[in-house]
PDB file of C-alpha atoms and ligand atoms in Angstrom:
ATOM      1  CA  UNK L 130      -1.592  -8.226  28.849  1.00  0.00           C
ATOM      2  CA  UNK L 131      -2.791 -11.522  30.272  1.00  0.00           C
ATOM      3  CA  UNK L 132      -5.130 -13.603  28.183  1.00  0.00           C
ATOM      4  CA  UNK L 133      -7.118 -16.759  28.755  1.00  0.00           C
ATOM      5  CA  UNK L 134      -8.345 -19.231  26.126  1.00  0.00           C
ATOM      6  CA  UNK L 135     -11.873 -18.153  26.941  1.00  0.00           C
ATOM      7  CA  UNK L 136     -13.353 -14.671  26.689  1.00  0.00           C
ATOM      8  CA  UNK L 137     -14.787 -13.854  30.095  1.00  0.00           C
ATOM      9  CA  UNK L 138     -16.262 -10.516  29.030  1.00  0.00           C
ATOM     10  CA  UNK L 139     -18.112 -12.172  26.160  1.00  0.00           C
ATOM     11  CA  UNK L 140     -19.724 -14.487  28.705  1.00  0.00           C
ATOM     12  CA  UNK L 141     -17.681 -17.637  28.126  1.00  0.00           C
ATOM     13  CA  UNK L 142     -17.829 -20.037  31.036  1.00  0.00           C
ATOM     14  CA  UNK L 143     -14.601 -20.199  33.036  1.00  0.00           C
ATOM     15  CA  UNK L 144     -13.698 -23.747  33.948  1.00  0.00           C
ATOM     16  CA  UNK L 145     -11.415 -24.272  36.900  1.00  0.00           C
ATOM     17  CA  UNK L 146      -9.283 -26.691  34.881  1.00  0.00           C
ATOM     18  CA  UNK L 147      -8.616 -24.247  32.032  1.00  0.00           C
ATOM     19  CA  UNK L 148      -5.001 -23.142  32.012  1.00  0.00           C
ATOM     20  CA  UNK L 149      -4.221 -19.455  32.240  1.00  0.00           C
ATOM     21  CA  UNK L 150      -2.124 -18.397  29.274  1.00  0.00           C
ATOM     22  CA  UNK L 151      -0.012 -15.308  28.913  1.00  0.00           C
ATOM     23  CA  UNK L 152       0.911 -13.459  25.731  1.00  0.00           C
ATOM     24  CA  UNK L 153       4.668 -13.332  25.199  1.00  0.00           C
ATOM     25  CA  UNK L 154       5.286 -12.559  21.519  1.00  0.00           C
ATOM     26  CA  UNK L 155       3.253 -10.884  18.804  1.00  0.00           C
ATOM     27  CA  UNK L 156       2.839 -12.562  15.404  1.00  0.00           C
ATOM     28  CA  UNK L 157       5.258  -9.993  13.917  1.00  0.00           C
ATOM     29  CA  UNK L 158       7.968 -10.862  16.437  1.00  0.00           C
ATOM     30  CA  UNK L 159       7.506 -14.582  15.785  1.00  0.00           C
ATOM     31  CA  UNK L 160       7.694 -14.251  11.995  1.00  0.00           C
ATOM     32  CA  UNK L 161      10.794 -12.076  12.455  1.00  0.00           C
ATOM     33  CA  UNK L 162      12.314 -14.708  14.767  1.00  0.00           C
ATOM     34  CA  UNK L 163      11.682 -17.664  12.445  1.00  0.00           C
ATOM     35  CA  UNK L 164      13.052 -15.846   9.373  1.00  0.00           C
ATOM     36  CA  UNK L 165      16.193 -15.231  11.445  1.00  0.00           C
ATOM     37  CA  UNK L 166      16.310 -18.848  12.603  1.00  0.00           C
ATOM     38  CA  UNK L 167      15.865 -20.295   9.096  1.00  0.00           C
ATOM     39  CA  UNK L 168      18.480 -17.968   7.626  1.00  0.00           C
ATOM     40  CA  UNK L 169      20.997 -18.904  10.315  1.00  0.00           C
ATOM     41  CA  UNK L 170      20.509 -22.620   9.641  1.00  0.00           C
ATOM     42  CA  UNK L 171      20.860 -22.128   5.857  1.00  0.00           C
ATOM     43  CA  UNK L 172      23.854 -19.888   6.420  1.00  0.00           C
ATOM     44  CA  UNK L 173      25.542 -22.448   8.644  1.00  0.00           C
ATOM     45  CA  UNK L 174      24.936 -25.268   6.140  1.00  0.00           C
ATOM     46  CA  UNK L 175      26.142 -23.279   3.136  1.00  0.00           C
ATOM     47  CA  UNK L 176      29.086 -21.857   5.116  1.00  0.00           C
ATOM     48  CA  UNK L 177      30.176 -25.275   6.362  1.00  0.00           C
ATOM     49  CA  UNK L 178      29.931 -26.591   2.785  1.00  0.00           C
ATOM     50  CA  UNK L 179      32.484 -23.962   1.731  1.00  0.00           C
ATOM     51  CA  UNK L 180      34.579 -24.333   4.893  1.00  0.00           C
ATOM     52  CA  UNK L 181      36.019 -27.823   4.494  1.00  0.00           C
ATOM     53  CA  UNK L 182      36.280 -30.243   1.524  1.00  0.00           C
ATOM     54  CA  UNK L 183      34.746 -33.010   3.662  1.00  0.00           C
ATOM     55  CA  UNK L 184      31.590 -30.934   3.983  1.00  0.00           C
ATOM     56  CA  UNK L 185      31.458 -30.020   0.306  1.00  0.00           C
ATOM     57  CA  UNK L 186      28.650 -32.557  -0.195  1.00  0.00           C
ATOM     58  CA  UNK L 187      26.334 -30.051   1.530  1.00  0.00           C
ATOM     59  CA  UNK L 188      26.470 -27.915  -1.623  1.00  0.00           C
ATOM     60  CA  UNK L 189      23.888 -30.262  -3.196  1.00  0.00           C
ATOM     61  CA  UNK L 190      21.332 -28.540  -0.950  1.00  0.00           C
ATOM     62  CA  UNK L 191      21.987 -25.244  -2.718  1.00  0.00           C
ATOM     63  CA  UNK L 192      22.381 -26.395  -6.324  1.00  0.00           C
ATOM     64  CA  UNK L 193      26.133 -27.049  -6.489  1.00  0.00           C
ATOM     65  CA  UNK L 194      29.425 -25.389  -5.525  1.00  0.00           C
ATOM     66  CA  UNK L 195      29.134 -22.170  -7.513  1.00  0.00           C
ATOM     67  CA  UNK L 196      25.516 -21.637  -6.545  1.00  0.00           C
ATOM     68  CA  UNK L 197      26.379 -22.146  -2.859  1.00  0.00           C
ATOM     69  CA  UNK L 198      29.178 -19.608  -3.123  1.00  0.00           C
ATOM     70  CA  UNK L 199      26.873 -17.082  -4.762  1.00  0.00           C
ATOM     71  CA  UNK L 200      23.930 -17.573  -2.420  1.00  0.00           C
ATOM     72  CA  UNK L 201      25.766 -17.753   0.953  1.00  0.00           C
ATOM     73  CA  UNK L 202      26.517 -14.002   1.245  1.00  0.00           C
ATOM     74  CA  UNK L 203      22.945 -13.092   0.302  1.00  0.00           C
ATOM     75  CA  UNK L 204      21.543 -15.320   3.041  1.00  0.00           C
ATOM     76  CA  UNK L 205      23.957 -13.458   5.324  1.00  0.00           C
ATOM     77  CA  UNK L 206      22.393 -10.151   4.274  1.00  0.00           C
ATOM     78  CA  UNK L 207      18.923 -11.562   5.068  1.00  0.00           C
ATOM     79  CA  UNK L 208      20.142 -12.766   8.479  1.00  0.00           C
ATOM     80  CA  UNK L 209      21.710  -9.401   9.261  1.00  0.00           C
ATOM     81  CA  UNK L 210      18.569  -7.370   8.532  1.00  0.00           C
ATOM     82  CA  UNK L 211      16.290  -9.943  10.094  1.00  0.00           C
ATOM     83  CA  UNK L 212      18.354 -10.042  13.292  1.00  0.00           C
ATOM     84  CA  UNK L 213      18.441  -6.256  13.264  1.00  0.00           C
ATOM     85  CA  UNK L 214      14.628  -6.420  13.484  1.00  0.00           C
ATOM     86  CA  UNK L 215      14.906  -8.679  16.548  1.00  0.00           C
ATOM     87  CA  UNK L 216      17.528  -6.391  18.017  1.00  0.00           C
ATOM     88  CA  UNK L 217      15.248  -3.353  17.738  1.00  0.00           C
ATOM     89  CA  UNK L 218      12.395  -5.296  19.354  1.00  0.00           C
ATOM     90  CA  UNK L 219      14.287  -6.855  22.248  1.00  0.00           C
ATOM     91  CA  UNK L 220      17.394  -4.847  23.168  1.00  0.00           C
ATOM     92  CA  UNK L 221      15.753  -2.941  26.009  1.00  0.00           C
ATOM     93  CA  UNK L 222      14.398  -6.071  27.642  1.00  0.00           C
ATOM     94  CA  UNK L 223      17.942  -7.496  27.486  1.00  0.00           C
ATOM     95  CA  UNK L 224      19.640  -4.636  29.333  1.00  0.00           C
ATOM     96  CA  UNK L 225      21.774  -5.908  32.201  1.00  0.00           C
ATOM     97  CA  UNK L 226      20.465  -5.501  35.757  1.00  0.00           C
ATOM     98  CA  UNK L 227      21.792  -6.221  39.230  1.00  0.00           C
ATOM     99  CA  UNK L 228      19.611  -9.348  39.553  1.00  0.00           C
ATOM    100  CA  UNK L 229      21.403 -10.789  36.512  1.00  0.00           C
ATOM    101  CA  UNK L 230      24.655 -10.928  38.502  1.00  0.00           C
ATOM    102  CA  UNK L 231      22.837 -12.754  41.301  1.00  0.00           C
ATOM    103  CA  UNK L 232      21.312 -15.201  38.779  1.00  0.00           C
ATOM    104  CA  UNK L 233      24.754 -15.931  37.308  1.00  0.00           C
ATOM    105  CA  UNK L 234      26.322 -16.339  40.742  1.00  0.00           C
ATOM    106  CA  UNK L 235      23.657 -18.949  41.540  1.00  0.00           C
ATOM    107  CA  UNK L 236      24.034 -20.935  38.335  1.00  0.00           C
ATOM    108  CA  UNK L 237      24.089 -24.152  40.386  1.00  0.00           C
ATOM    109  CA  UNK L 238      20.550 -23.450  41.559  1.00  0.00           C
ATOM    110  CA  UNK L 239      19.529 -22.622  37.972  1.00  0.00           C
ATOM    111  CA  UNK L 240      20.869 -25.949  36.716  1.00  0.00           C
ATOM    112  CA  UNK L 241      19.354 -27.767  39.685  1.00  0.00           C
ATOM    113  CA  UNK L 242      15.947 -26.191  38.912  1.00  0.00           C
ATOM    114  CA  UNK L 243      15.829 -24.638  42.420  1.00  0.00           C
ATOM    115  CA  UNK L 244      14.173 -21.490  41.199  1.00  0.00           C
ATOM    116  CA  UNK L 245      12.871 -20.569  44.638  1.00  0.00           C
ATOM    117  CA  UNK L 246      16.477 -19.649  45.527  1.00  0.00           C
ATOM    118  CA  UNK L 247      16.791 -17.213  42.625  1.00  0.00           C
ATOM    119  CA  UNK L 248      15.710 -13.566  42.450  1.00  0.00           C
ATOM    120  CA  UNK L 249      12.517 -12.754  40.560  1.00  0.00           C
ATOM    121  CA  UNK L 250      13.326 -12.448  36.886  1.00  0.00           C
ATOM    122  CA  UNK L 251      11.984  -9.981  34.318  1.00  0.00           C
ATOM    123  CA  UNK L 252      11.240 -10.916  30.711  1.00  0.00           C
ATOM    124  CA  UNK L 253      14.679 -12.494  30.197  1.00  0.00           C
ATOM    125  CA  UNK L 254      17.161 -14.147  32.540  1.00  0.00           C
ATOM    126  CA  UNK L 255      20.910 -13.508  32.501  1.00  0.00           C
ATOM    127  CA  UNK L 256      21.555 -16.585  30.344  1.00  0.00           C
ATOM    128  CA  UNK L 257      19.154 -15.356  27.677  1.00  0.00           C
ATOM    129  CA  UNK L 258      20.739 -11.914  27.838  1.00  0.00           C
ATOM    130  CA  UNK L 259      24.247 -13.317  27.367  1.00  0.00           C
ATOM    131  CA  UNK L 260      22.992 -15.247  24.324  1.00  0.00           C
ATOM    132  CA  UNK L 261      21.261 -12.134  22.965  1.00  0.00           C
ATOM    133  CA  UNK L 262      24.310  -9.855  23.250  1.00  0.00           C
ATOM    134  CA  UNK L 263      26.680 -12.563  21.971  1.00  0.00           C
ATOM    135  CA  UNK L 264      24.487 -13.087  18.910  1.00  0.00           C
ATOM    136  CA  UNK L 265      24.299  -9.325  18.334  1.00  0.00           C
ATOM    137  CA  UNK L 266      28.073  -8.926  18.457  1.00  0.00           C
ATOM    138  CA  UNK L 267      28.839 -12.046  16.425  1.00  0.00           C
ATOM    139  CA  UNK L 268      26.356 -11.220  13.662  1.00  0.00           C
ATOM    140  CA  UNK L 269      27.905  -7.766  13.365  1.00  0.00           C
ATOM    141  CA  UNK L 270      31.389  -9.289  13.106  1.00  0.00           C
ATOM    142  CA  UNK L 271      30.105 -11.824  10.549  1.00  0.00           C
ATOM    143  CA  UNK L 272      28.539  -9.233   8.248  1.00  0.00           C
ATOM    144  CA  UNK L 273      31.559  -6.893   8.366  1.00  0.00           C
ATOM    145  CA  UNK L 274      34.130  -9.665   7.811  1.00  0.00           C
ATOM    146  CA  UNK L 275      31.809 -11.262   5.226  1.00  0.00           C
ATOM    147  CA  UNK L 276      31.571  -8.079   3.158  1.00  0.00           C
ATOM    148  CA  UNK L 277      35.371  -7.765   3.238  1.00  0.00           C
ATOM    149  CA  UNK L 278      35.704 -11.181   1.575  1.00  0.00           C
ATOM    150  CA  UNK L 279      32.717 -10.806  -0.798  1.00  0.00           C
ATOM    151  CA  UNK L 280      34.912 -10.674  -3.870  1.00  0.00           C
ATOM    152  CA  UNK L 281      32.075 -10.501  -6.357  1.00  0.00           C
ATOM    153  CA  UNK L 282      31.350  -6.901  -5.336  1.00  0.00           C
ATOM    154  CA  UNK L 283      34.055  -5.671  -2.991  1.00  0.00           C
ATOM    155  CA  UNK L 284      37.305  -7.309  -4.087  1.00  0.00           C
ATOM    156  CA  UNK L 285      39.050  -4.019  -4.924  1.00  0.00           C
ATOM    157  CA  UNK L 286      38.588  -2.586  -1.417  1.00  0.00           C
ATOM    158  CA  UNK L 287      40.854  -5.049   0.403  1.00  0.00           C
ATOM    159  CA  UNK L 288      44.303  -6.503  -0.219  1.00  0.00           C
ATOM    160  CA  UNK L 289      45.270 -10.153   0.203  1.00  0.00           C
ATOM    161  CA  UNK L 290      46.559  -9.745   3.759  1.00  0.00           C
ATOM    162  CA  UNK L 291      43.343  -8.046   4.909  1.00  0.00           C
ATOM    163  CA  UNK L 292      41.284 -10.756   3.219  1.00  0.00           C
ATOM    164  CA  UNK L 293      43.251 -13.462   5.032  1.00  0.00           C
ATOM    165  CA  UNK L 294      42.541 -11.849   8.392  1.00  0.00           C
ATOM    166  CA  UNK L 295      38.880 -11.353   7.467  1.00  0.00           C
ATOM    167  CA  UNK L 296      38.517 -15.043   6.501  1.00  0.00           C
ATOM    168  CA  UNK L 297      39.984 -16.102   9.837  1.00  0.00           C
ATOM    169  CA  UNK L 298      37.754 -13.732  11.828  1.00  0.00           C
ATOM    170  CA  UNK L 299      34.713 -14.778   9.759  1.00  0.00           C
ATOM    171  CA  UNK L 300      35.328 -18.496  10.381  1.00  0.00           C
ATOM    172  CA  UNK L 301      35.913 -18.056  14.122  1.00  0.00           C
ATOM    173  CA  UNK L 302      32.792 -15.888  14.495  1.00  0.00           C
ATOM    174  CA  UNK L 303      30.767 -18.430  12.502  1.00  0.00           C
ATOM    175  CA  UNK L 304      31.862 -21.362  14.672  1.00  0.00           C
ATOM    176  CA  UNK L 305      31.131 -19.335  17.829  1.00  0.00           C
ATOM    177  CA  UNK L 306      27.675 -18.258  16.622  1.00  0.00           C
ATOM    178  CA  UNK L 307      26.798 -21.889  15.841  1.00  0.00           C
ATOM    179  CA  UNK L 308      27.798 -22.831  19.416  1.00  0.00           C
ATOM    180  CA  UNK L 309      25.723 -19.955  20.850  1.00  0.00           C
ATOM    181  CA  UNK L 310      22.805 -21.046  18.674  1.00  0.00           C
ATOM    182  CA  UNK L 311      23.082 -24.628  20.007  1.00  0.00           C
ATOM    183  CA  UNK L 312      22.979 -23.262  23.585  1.00  0.00           C
ATOM    184  CA  UNK L 313      19.919 -21.140  22.668  1.00  0.00           C
ATOM    185  CA  UNK L 314      18.000 -24.072  21.167  1.00  0.00           C
ATOM    186  CA  UNK L 315      19.047 -26.437  23.974  1.00  0.00           C
ATOM    187  CA  UNK L 316      17.812 -23.969  26.614  1.00  0.00           C
ATOM    188  CA  UNK L 317      14.537 -23.445  24.741  1.00  0.00           C
ATOM    189  CA  UNK L 318      13.921 -27.218  24.744  1.00  0.00           C
ATOM    190  CA  UNK L 319      15.296 -27.829  28.266  1.00  0.00           C
ATOM    191  CA  UNK L 320      12.973 -25.310  29.946  1.00  0.00           C
ATOM    192  CA  UNK L 321       9.658 -27.037  29.276  1.00  0.00           C
ATOM    193  CA  UNK L 322       6.936 -24.847  27.804  1.00  0.00           C
ATOM    194  CA  UNK L 323       9.329 -22.308  26.251  1.00  0.00           C
ATOM    195  CA  UNK L 324       9.008 -23.356  22.600  1.00  0.00           C
ATOM    196  CA  UNK L 325       5.302 -22.421  22.666  1.00  0.00           C
ATOM    197  CA  UNK L 326       6.347 -18.819  23.291  1.00  0.00           C
ATOM    198  CA  UNK L 327       7.846 -18.666  19.803  1.00  0.00           C
ATOM    199  CA  UNK L 328       5.335 -20.927  18.026  1.00  0.00           C
ATOM    200  CA  UNK L 329       1.993 -19.813  19.445  1.00  0.00           C
ATOM    201  CA  UNK L 330       3.175 -16.576  21.058  1.00  0.00           C
ATOM    202  CA  UNK L 331       1.936 -17.678  24.482  1.00  0.00           C
ATOM    203  CA  UNK L 332       3.131 -19.382  27.630  1.00  0.00           C
ATOM    204  CA  UNK L 333       1.233 -20.793  30.570  1.00  0.00           C
ATOM    205  CA  UNK L 334       0.751 -18.719  33.683  1.00  0.00           C
ATOM    206  CA  UNK L 335       2.670 -21.408  35.577  1.00  0.00           C
ATOM    207  CA  UNK L 336       5.666 -21.075  33.254  1.00  0.00           C
ATOM    208  CA  UNK L 337       5.678 -17.299  33.630  1.00  0.00           C
ATOM    209  CA  UNK L 338       5.315 -17.535  37.433  1.00  0.00           C
ATOM    210  CA  UNK L 339       8.105 -20.062  37.713  1.00  0.00           C
ATOM    211  CA  UNK L 340      10.673 -18.583  35.328  1.00  0.00           C
ATOM    212  CA  UNK L 341       9.865 -14.892  34.829  1.00  0.00           C
ATOM    213  CA  UNK L 342       7.874 -13.861  37.892  1.00  0.00           C
ATOM    214  CA  UNK L 343       8.718 -10.153  37.837  1.00  0.00           C
ATOM    215  CA  UNK L 344       7.660  -9.968  34.186  1.00  0.00           C
ATOM    216  CA  UNK L 345       4.341 -11.645  35.074  1.00  0.00           C
ATOM    217  CA  UNK L 346       3.783  -9.305  38.037  1.00  0.00           C
ATOM    218  CA  UNK L 347       4.424  -6.285  35.784  1.00  0.00           C
ATOM    219  CA  UNK L 348       1.988  -7.633  33.209  1.00  0.00           C
ATOM    220  CA  UNK L 349      -0.740  -8.281  35.746  1.00  0.00           C
ATOM    221  CA  UNK L 350      -0.294  -4.933  37.477  1.00  0.00           C
ATOM    222  CA  UNK L 351      -0.488  -3.221  34.091  1.00  0.00           C
ATOM    223  CA  UNK L 352       2.856  -1.524  34.751  1.00  0.00           C
ATOM    224  CA  UNK L 353       4.401  -3.156  31.735  1.00  0.00           C
ATOM    225  CA  UNK L 354       5.416  -1.159  28.752  1.00  0.00           C
ATOM    226  CA  UNK L 355       7.363  -1.833  25.565  1.00  0.00           C
ATOM    227  CA  UNK L 356      10.562  -0.537  27.082  1.00  0.00           C
ATOM    228  CA  UNK L 357      10.790  -3.048  29.896  1.00  0.00           C
ATOM    229  CA  UNK L 358       9.606  -5.834  27.639  1.00  0.00           C
ATOM    230  CA  UNK L 359       6.665  -6.442  29.959  1.00  0.00           C
ATOM    231  CA  UNK L 360       4.296  -6.502  27.011  1.00  0.00           C
ATOM    232  CA  UNK L 361       4.572  -9.002  24.162  1.00  0.00           C
ATOM    233  CA  UNK L 362       7.002  -6.629  22.505  1.00  0.00           C
ATOM    234  CA  UNK L 363       6.041  -5.615  18.961  1.00  0.00           C
TER     235      UNK L 363
HETATM  236  C1  HEM F 461      16.083 -22.785  14.909  1.00  0.00           C
HETATM  237  C2  HEM F 461      16.101 -22.878  16.149  1.00  0.00           C
HETATM  238  C3  HEM F 461      15.591 -21.885  17.145  1.00  0.00           C
HETATM  239  C4  HEM F 461      14.689 -22.188  18.114  1.00  0.00           C
HETATM  240  C5  HEM F 461      14.025 -23.532  18.368  1.00  0.00           C
HETATM  241  C6  HEM F 461      14.478 -20.978  18.877  1.00  0.00           C
HETATM  242  C7  HEM F 461      13.610 -20.866  19.934  1.00  0.00           C
HETATM  243  C8  HEM F 461      13.337 -19.709  20.633  1.00  0.00           C
HETATM  244  C9  HEM F 461      12.364 -19.575  21.679  1.00  0.00           C
HETATM  245  C10 HEM F 461      11.482 -20.692  22.195  1.00  0.00           C
HETATM  246  C11 HEM F 461      12.402 -18.301  22.133  1.00  0.00           C
HETATM  247  C12 HEM F 461      11.528 -17.687  23.245  1.00  0.00           C
HETATM  248  C13 HEM F 461      12.302 -17.690  24.546  1.00  0.00           C
HETATM  249  C14 HEM F 461      11.540 -16.954  25.629  1.00  0.00           C
HETATM  250  O1  HEM F 461      10.650 -16.166  25.333  1.00  0.00           O
HETATM  251  O2  HEM F 461      11.864 -17.140  26.821  1.00  0.00           O
HETATM  252  C15 HEM F 461      13.389 -17.593  21.362  1.00  0.00           C
HETATM  253  C16 HEM F 461      13.724 -16.270  21.526  1.00  0.00           C
HETATM  254  C17 HEM F 461      14.688 -15.613  20.805  1.00  0.00           C
HETATM  255  N1  HEM F 461      15.465 -16.155  19.800  1.00  0.00           N
HETATM  256 FE1  HEM F 461      15.351 -18.062  19.091  1.00  0.00          FE
HETATM  257  N2  HEM F 461      15.266 -19.984  18.376  1.00  0.00           N
HETATM  258  C18 HEM F 461      15.957 -20.486  17.311  1.00  0.00           C
HETATM  259  C19 HEM F 461      16.875 -19.805  16.538  1.00  0.00           C
HETATM  260  C20 HEM F 461      17.278 -18.492  16.749  1.00  0.00           C
HETATM  261  C21 HEM F 461      18.307 -17.807  16.007  1.00  0.00           C
HETATM  262  C22 HEM F 461      19.104 -18.440  14.873  1.00  0.00           C
HETATM  263  C23 HEM F 461      18.413 -16.562  16.514  1.00  0.00           C
HETATM  264  C24 HEM F 461      19.358 -15.454  16.138  1.00  0.00           C
HETATM  265  C25 HEM F 461      20.424 -15.573  15.414  1.00  0.00           C
HETATM  266  C26 HEM F 461      17.455 -16.437  17.587  1.00  0.00           C
HETATM  267  C27 HEM F 461      17.259 -15.309  18.348  1.00  0.00           C
HETATM  268  C28 HEM F 461      16.332 -15.176  19.346  1.00  0.00           C
HETATM  269  C29 HEM F 461      16.107 -13.960  20.122  1.00  0.00           C
HETATM  270  C30 HEM F 461      16.862 -12.651  19.955  1.00  0.00           C
HETATM  271  C31 HEM F 461      15.074 -14.238  21.018  1.00  0.00           C
HETATM  272  C32 HEM F 461      14.464 -13.305  22.069  1.00  0.00           C
HETATM  273  C33 HEM F 461      15.136 -13.626  23.369  1.00  0.00           C
HETATM  274  C34 HEM F 461      16.038 -12.534  23.834  1.00  0.00           C
HETATM  275  O3  HEM F 461      15.920 -11.395  23.365  1.00  0.00           O
HETATM  276  O4  HEM F 461      16.901 -12.812  24.708  1.00  0.00           O
HETATM  277  N3  HEM F 461      16.778 -17.630  17.704  1.00  0.00           N
HETATM  278  N4  HEM F 461      13.949 -18.478  20.455  1.00  0.00           N
END
């Protein structure tokens, strides 16, 4: 659904200079997203504090070494369920399509901001989809390997050798997810006007036309539905 800052049906005057704005995320989706974002940041800080003695000073943020050790897995549980909520909301809109291969093949044009040479994009571009599926996989690996080394509750289920492997997998997945997260945040800042999608739930019509034209066309034509992500999904 397309919205404007004024309510035409209620008789508000439409001024030519008023920007057209487009709904992209519901309040529920945004709250879900920011809980996920905050938990990932806290998880990274507490995890890094336990990862290397040089970073041990970060434990002051969580009330000391023992407290950090106790709280880190619980933040992981919050992240897992919170991300699961995002996954349920967005997985369909992140399904791979033929145009995504074309987008990737023309990455030079993407980086050069020559969007007129790219195919029309739906709700998400191939870069966003790669980030989405990488996060999904990595968070799954993190929770499984994390539970295997959560000695407070599960120590008797694994032997030392299995724990060693789980620690290695957990650390590698954590470093990778932090890198993916940096790419995600960088892209959100780099493409001007994107942050507003997750803060206010809206983008400008110009942003939608420039970066996600097929999504905008579907919205305007009323063809959009939750499955294609052409509505501000749940
Ligand atoms: C704290 C820094 C973060 C910022 C500034 C940020 C910003 C954003 C913005 C602006 C969007 C909207 C993009 C669009 O609609 O085109 C978005 C979408 C999204 N974000 Fe974040 N985000 C952050 C952290 C995270 C974290 C930690 C996760 C998951 C672990 C995450 C997962 C997602 C997902 C799944 C979407 C929907 C896009 C898709 O499905 O491909 N974000 N984020």
